[in-house]
CSV table of N, CA, C and O in Angstrom, one decimal:
chain,number,residue,atom,x,y,z
A,1,MET,N,5.1,84.7,34.3
A,1,MET,CA,6.3,84.1,34.0
A,1,MET,C,7.4,84.5,35.1
A,1,MET,O,7.4,85.6,35.5
A,2,ASP,N,8.2,83.6,35.4
A,2,ASP,CA,9.3,83.8,36.4
A,2,ASP,C,10.5,84.4,35.7
A,2,ASP,O,11.0,83.7,34.8
A,3,TYR,N,10.9,85.6,36.0
A,3,TYR,CA,12.0,86.3,35.3
A,3,TYR,C,13.3,86.1,36.1
A,3,TYR,O,13.3,86.1,37.3
A,4,PRO,N,14.4,86.0,35.4
A,4,PRO,CA,15.7,85.9,36.0
A,4,PRO,C,16.1,87.2,36.6
A,4,PRO,O,15.6,88.3,36.2
A,5,LYS,N,17.0,87.2,37.6
A,5,LYS,CA,17.4,88.5,38.2
A,5,LYS,C,18.4,89.2,37.4
A,5,LYS,O,18.5,90.5,37.5
A,6,LEU,N,19.1,88.6,36.5
A,6,LEU,CA,20.1,89.2,35.6
A,6,LEU,C,21.1,90.0,36.3
A,6,LEU,O,21.6,91.0,35.8
A,7,ASN,N,21.5,89.5,37.5
A,7,ASN,CA,22.5,90.2,38.3
A,7,ASN,C,24.0,90.0,37.9
A,7,ASN,O,24.8,90.9,37.9
A,8,ASN,N,24.3,88.8,37.5
A,8,ASN,CA,25.6,88.4,37.2
A,8,ASN,C,25.8,87.9,35.8
A,8,ASN,O,26.5,86.9,35.5
A,9,CYS,N,25.2,88.6,34.8
A,9,CYS,CA,25.4,88.2,33.4
A,9,CYS,C,26.7,88.7,32.9
A,9,CYS,O,27.1,89.8,33.1
A,10,SER,N,27.4,87.8,32.2
A,10,SER,CA,28.6,88.1,31.5
A,10,SER,C,28.3,88.4,30.1
A,10,SER,O,27.2,88.0,29.6
A,11,PRO,N,29.1,89.1,29.4
A,11,PRO,CA,28.9,89.3,27.9
A,11,PRO,C,28.8,88.0,27.2
A,11,PRO,O,28.0,87.9,26.2
A,12,ASN,N,29.5,87.0,27.6
A,12,ASN,CA,29.5,85.7,27.0
A,12,ASN,C,28.1,85.0,27.1
A,12,ASN,O,27.6,84.3,26.2
A,13,ASP,N,27.4,85.3,28.3
A,13,ASP,CA,26.1,84.7,28.5
A,13,ASP,C,25.1,85.3,27.5
A,13,ASP,O,24.3,84.7,26.9
A,14,LEU,N,25.2,86.6,27.3
A,14,LEU,CA,24.4,87.3,26.3
A,14,LEU,C,24.7,86.9,24.9
A,14,LEU,O,23.7,86.7,24.1
A,15,VAL,N,25.9,86.7,24.5
A,15,VAL,CA,26.3,86.3,23.2
A,15,VAL,C,25.8,84.9,22.9
A,15,VAL,O,25.3,84.6,21.9
A,16,LYS,N,25.9,84.0,23.9
A,16,LYS,CA,25.4,82.6,23.7
A,16,LYS,C,23.9,82.6,23.5
A,16,LYS,O,23.4,81.9,22.7
A,17,ALA,N,23.2,83.4,24.3
A,17,ALA,CA,21.8,83.5,24.1
A,17,ALA,C,21.4,84.0,22.7
A,17,ALA,O,20.4,83.5,22.1
A,18,LEU,N,22.1,85.0,22.2
A,18,LEU,CA,21.8,85.6,20.9
A,18,LEU,C,22.1,84.5,19.8
A,18,LEU,O,21.3,84.4,18.9
A,19,LYS,N,23.1,83.7,20.0
A,19,LYS,CA,23.4,82.7,19.0
A,19,LYS,C,22.3,81.7,19.0
A,19,LYS,O,21.9,81.2,17.9
A,20,LYS,N,21.8,81.3,20.2
A,20,LYS,CA,20.7,80.3,20.2
A,20,LYS,C,19.4,80.9,19.7
A,20,LYS,O,18.6,80.1,19.1
A,21,LEU,N,19.2,82.2,19.9
A,21,LEU,CA,17.9,82.8,19.3
A,21,LEU,C,18.0,82.8,17.8
A,21,LEU,O,17.0,82.7,17.1
A,22,GLY,N,19.2,83.0,17.3
A,22,GLY,CA,19.4,83.0,15.8
A,22,GLY,C,19.0,84.3,15.2
A,22,GLY,O,18.3,85.1,15.8
A,23,GLY,N,19.6,84.6,14.0
A,23,GLY,CA,19.3,85.8,13.3
A,23,GLY,C,20.2,87.0,13.6
A,23,GLY,O,19.8,88.1,13.2
A,24,PHE,N,21.3,86.8,14.2
A,24,PHE,CA,22.2,87.9,14.6
A,24,PHE,C,23.6,87.6,14.1
A,24,PHE,O,24.1,86.4,14.0
A,25,LEU,N,24.3,88.6,13.6
A,25,LEU,CA,25.7,88.6,13.3
A,25,LEU,C,26.5,89.2,14.5
A,25,LEU,O,26.2,90.3,14.9
A,26,LEU,N,27.4,88.5,15.0
A,26,LEU,CA,28.2,88.9,16.1
A,26,LEU,C,29.7,89.1,15.7
A,26,LEU,O,30.3,88.2,15.2
A,27,LYS,N,30.2,90.3,16.0
A,27,LYS,CA,31.6,90.5,15.6
A,27,LYS,C,32.3,91.2,16.8
A,27,LYS,O,31.6,91.9,17.6
A,28,ILE,N,33.6,91.0,16.9
A,28,ILE,CA,34.3,91.8,18.0
A,28,ILE,C,34.7,93.1,17.3
A,28,ILE,O,35.5,93.1,16.4
A,29,LYS,N,34.1,94.2,17.8
A,29,LYS,CA,34.3,95.5,17.3
A,29,LYS,C,35.7,96.0,17.7
A,29,LYS,O,36.4,96.6,17.0
A,30,SER,N,36.0,95.9,19.0
A,30,SER,CA,37.2,96.3,19.6
A,30,SER,C,37.5,95.4,20.8
A,30,SER,O,36.8,94.5,21.0
A,31,SER,N,38.5,95.7,21.5
A,31,SER,CA,38.8,94.9,22.7
A,31,SER,C,37.8,95.2,23.8
A,31,SER,O,37.8,94.4,24.8
A,32,LYS,N,36.9,96.2,23.6
A,32,LYS,CA,36.0,96.5,24.6
A,32,LYS,C,34.5,96.2,24.3
A,32,LYS,O,33.7,96.3,25.2
A,33,HIS,N,34.2,95.9,23.0
A,33,HIS,CA,32.8,95.8,22.7
A,33,HIS,C,32.6,94.7,21.6
A,33,HIS,O,33.5,94.4,20.8
A,34,TYR,N,31.4,94.0,21.7
A,34,TYR,CA,30.9,93.2,20.6
A,34,TYR,C,29.9,94.0,19.8
A,34,TYR,O,29.2,94.8,20.3
A,35,LYS,N,29.9,93.8,18.5
A,35,LYS,CA,28.9,94.4,17.6
A,35,LYS,C,27.9,93.4,17.3
A,35,LYS,O,28.3,92.3,16.8
A,36,VAL,N,26.6,93.7,17.5
A,36,VAL,CA,25.5,92.8,17.2
A,36,VAL,C,24.7,93.4,16.1
A,36,VAL,O,24.3,94.6,16.3
A,37,GLU,N,24.4,92.6,15.1
A,37,GLU,CA,23.6,93.1,14.0
A,37,GLU,C,22.5,92.1,13.7
A,37,GLU,O,22.7,90.9,13.6
A,38,HIS,N,21.2,92.6,13.7
A,38,HIS,CA,20.1,91.7,13.4
A,38,HIS,C,20.1,91.6,11.9
A,38,HIS,O,20.1,92.6,11.1
A,39,ILE,N,20.1,90.3,11.4
A,39,ILE,CA,20.3,90.1,10.0
A,39,ILE,C,19.1,90.6,9.1
A,39,ILE,O,19.3,91.2,8.1
A,40,ARG,N,17.9,90.4,9.6
A,40,ARG,CA,16.7,90.8,8.8
A,40,ARG,C,16.5,92.3,8.8
A,40,ARG,O,16.2,92.8,7.7
A,41,THR,N,16.6,93.0,9.9
A,41,THR,CA,16.3,94.4,9.9
A,41,THR,C,17.6,95.3,9.8
A,41,THR,O,17.4,96.5,9.5
A,42,GLY,N,18.8,94.7,10.0
A,42,GLY,CA,20.0,95.5,9.9
A,42,GLY,C,20.2,96.4,11.1
A,42,GLY,O,21.2,97.2,11.1
A,43,LYS,N,19.4,96.3,12.2
A,43,LYS,CA,19.6,97.1,13.4
A,43,LYS,C,20.9,96.6,14.1
A,43,LYS,O,21.2,95.4,14.2
A,44,VAL,N,21.7,97.6,14.6
A,44,VAL,CA,23.0,97.3,15.2
A,44,VAL,C,23.0,97.9,16.6
A,44,VAL,O,22.5,98.9,16.9
A,45,TRP,N,23.7,97.1,17.5
A,45,TRP,CA,23.9,97.6,18.8
A,45,TRP,C,25.2,97.0,19.4
A,45,TRP,O,25.7,96.0,18.8
A,46,MET,N,25.7,97.6,20.4
A,46,MET,CA,27.0,97.1,21.0
A,46,MET,C,26.8,96.5,22.4
A,46,MET,O,26.0,97.0,23.1
A,47,ILE,N,27.6,95.5,22.6
A,47,ILE,CA,27.6,94.9,24.0
A,47,ILE,C,29.0,95.1,24.6
A,47,ILE,O,30.0,94.7,24.0
A,48,PRO,N,29.1,95.7,25.7
A,48,PRO,CA,30.4,95.9,26.3
A,48,PRO,C,30.9,94.5,26.7
A,48,PRO,O,30.2,93.6,27.1
A,49,ARG,N,32.3,94.4,26.7
A,49,ARG,CA,32.9,93.1,27.1
A,49,ARG,C,33.4,93.0,28.5
A,49,ARG,O,34.2,92.2,28.8
A,50,TYR,N,32.9,93.9,29.4
A,50,TYR,CA,33.3,93.8,30.8
A,50,TYR,C,32.3,93.0,31.5
A,50,TYR,O,31.2,92.8,31.1
A,51,ALA,N,32.8,92.3,32.6
A,51,ALA,CA,31.9,91.4,33.3
A,51,ALA,C,31.9,91.8,34.8
A,51,ALA,O,32.9,92.2,35.3
A,52,PRO,N,30.8,91.7,35.5
A,52,PRO,CA,29.5,91.4,35.0
A,52,PRO,C,28.8,92.7,34.4
A,52,PRO,O,29.2,93.8,34.8
A,53,LEU,N,27.9,92.4,33.5
A,53,LEU,CA,27.1,93.5,32.9
A,53,LEU,C,26.2,94.0,34.0
A,53,LEU,O,25.6,93.3,34.8
A,54,LYS,N,25.9,95.3,33.9
A,54,LYS,CA,24.9,95.9,34.9
A,54,LYS,C,23.5,95.4,34.5
A,54,LYS,O,23.2,95.3,33.4
A,55,LYS,N,22.8,95.2,35.6
A,55,LYS,CA,21.4,94.6,35.5
A,55,LYS,C,20.5,95.5,34.5
A,55,LYS,O,19.8,95.0,33.7
A,56,GLY,N,20.6,96.8,34.7
A,56,GLY,CA,19.8,97.7,33.9
A,56,GLY,C,20.2,97.7,32.4
A,56,GLY,O,19.3,97.8,31.6
A,57,LEU,N,21.4,97.5,32.2
A,57,LEU,CA,21.9,97.4,30.8
A,57,LEU,C,21.3,96.1,30.1
A,57,LEU,O,20.8,96.2,29.0
A,58,VAL,N,21.3,95.0,30.8
A,58,VAL,CA,20.8,93.8,30.2
A,58,VAL,C,19.3,93.9,30.0
A,58,VAL,O,18.8,93.5,28.9
A,59,TRP,N,18.6,94.4,31.0
A,59,TRP,CA,17.1,94.6,30.8
A,59,TRP,C,16.8,95.5,29.7
A,59,TRP,O,15.9,95.3,28.9
A,60,ASP,N,17.6,96.6,29.5
A,60,ASP,CA,17.4,97.5,28.4
A,60,ASP,C,17.6,96.8,27.1
A,60,ASP,O,16.8,97.1,26.2
A,61,MET,N,18.6,96.0,27.0
A,61,MET,CA,18.8,95.2,25.7
A,61,MET,C,17.6,94.3,25.4
A,61,MET,O,17.2,94.2,24.3
A,62,VAL,N,17.1,93.7,26.5
A,62,VAL,CA,15.9,92.8,26.3
A,62,VAL,C,14.7,93.6,25.9
A,62,VAL,O,14.0,93.3,24.9
A,63,ARG,N,14.4,94.6,26.6
A,63,ARG,CA,13.1,95.4,26.4
A,63,ARG,C,13.2,96.3,25.1
A,63,ARG,O,12.3,96.3,24.4
A,64,ASN,N,14.3,97.0,25.0
A,64,ASN,CA,14.4,98.0,23.9
A,64,ASN,C,14.9,97.4,22.6
A,64,ASN,O,14.9,98.1,21.6
A,65,TYR,N,15.5,96.2,22.6
A,65,TYR,CA,16.0,95.7,21.4
A,65,TYR,C,15.4,94.4,21.0
A,65,TYR,O,14.7,94.3,20.0
A,66,LEU,N,15.5,93.4,21.8
A,66,LEU,CA,15.0,92.0,21.5
A,66,LEU,C,13.5,92.0,21.4
A,66,LEU,O,12.9,91.4,20.5
A,67,ASN,N,12.8,92.6,22.4
A,67,ASN,CA,11.3,92.6,22.3
A,67,ASN,C,10.8,93.3,21.1
A,67,ASN,O,9.8,92.9,20.5
A,68,LYS,N,11.4,94.4,20.7
A,68,LYS,CA,11.0,95.2,19.6
A,68,LYS,C,11.3,94.5,18.3
A,68,LYS,O,10.6,94.8,17.2
A,69,LEU,N,12.2,93.5,18.3
A,69,LEU,CA,12.5,92.7,17.1
A,69,LEU,C,11.5,91.5,17.0
A,69,LEU,O,11.6,90.8,16.0
A,70,GLY,N,10.6,91.4,18.0
A,70,GLY,CA,9.6,90.3,17.9
A,70,GLY,C,9.9,89.1,18.7
A,70,GLY,O,9.2,88.1,18.6
A,71,TYR,N,11.0,89.1,19.5
A,71,TYR,CA,11.3,88.0,20.3
A,71,TYR,C,10.5,88.1,21.7
A,71,TYR,O,10.7,89.0,22.4
A,72,PRO,N,9.7,87.1,22.0
A,72,PRO,CA,8.9,87.2,23.3
A,72,PRO,C,9.8,86.8,24.5
A,72,PRO,O,10.9,86.2,24.3
A,73,ASP,N,9.4,87.3,25.6
A,73,ASP,CA,10.2,87.1,26.8
A,73,ASP,C,10.5,85.6,27.1
A,73,ASP,O,11.6,85.3,27.5
A,74,LYS,N,9.4,84.8,26.9
A,74,LYS,CA,9.6,83.4,27.2
A,74,LYS,C,10.7,82.8,26.3
A,74,LYS,O,11.5,82.0,26.8
A,75,GLU,N,10.8,83.2,25.1
A,75,GLU,CA,11.9,82.6,24.2
A,75,GLU,C,13.3,83.2,24.6
A,75,GLU,O,14.3,82.4,24.7
A,76,ILE,N,13.3,84.5,25.0
A,76,ILE,CA,14.6,85.1,25.4
A,76,ILE,C,15.1,84.4,26.6
A,76,ILE,O,16.3,84.0,26.7
A,77,PHE,N,14.3,84.3,27.7
A,77,PHE,CA,14.7,83.8,29.0
A,77,PHE,C,14.9,82.3,29.0
A,77,PHE,O,15.4,81.8,30.0
A,78,LYS,N,14.5,81.6,27.9
A,78,LYS,CA,14.8,80.2,27.8
A,78,LYS,C,16.3,80.0,27.7
A,78,LYS,O,16.9,79.1,28.1
A,79,TYR,N,17.0,81.0,27.0
A,79,TYR,CA,18.4,80.9,26.7
A,79,TYR,C,19.2,81.8,27.7
A,79,TYR,O,20.4,81.6,27.9
A,80,LEU,N,18.6,82.9,28.1
A,80,LEU,CA,19.4,83.9,28.9
A,80,LEU,C,18.9,83.8,30.4
A,80,LEU,O,17.8,84.3,30.7
A,81,TRP,N,19.6,83.1,31.2
A,81,TRP,CA,19.3,83.0,32.6
A,81,TRP,C,20.5,83.1,33.4
A,81,TRP,O,21.3,82.2,33.5
A,82,CYS,N,20.7,84.3,34.0
A,82,CYS,CA,22.0,84.5,34.8
A,82,CYS,C,21.7,85.4,36.0
A,82,CYS,O,20.6,85.9,36.1
């Protein structure tokens, strides 16, 4: 599979991808972070609201959060391409 570089992802790119994947509650926690909660498992994590997000941070969210929740790379990168 051809993976995106994820160099210039904004928080809005990540939020839009999560909305399209479905199954997440997204709230503005503060002026600096979004709070993301997976509806089925109740797992919570924060997305910083500064742009651009660091490449390692986005990959960490994909590998350590989304993949472990059962979302395959192909489905994630269908919506997250930045």
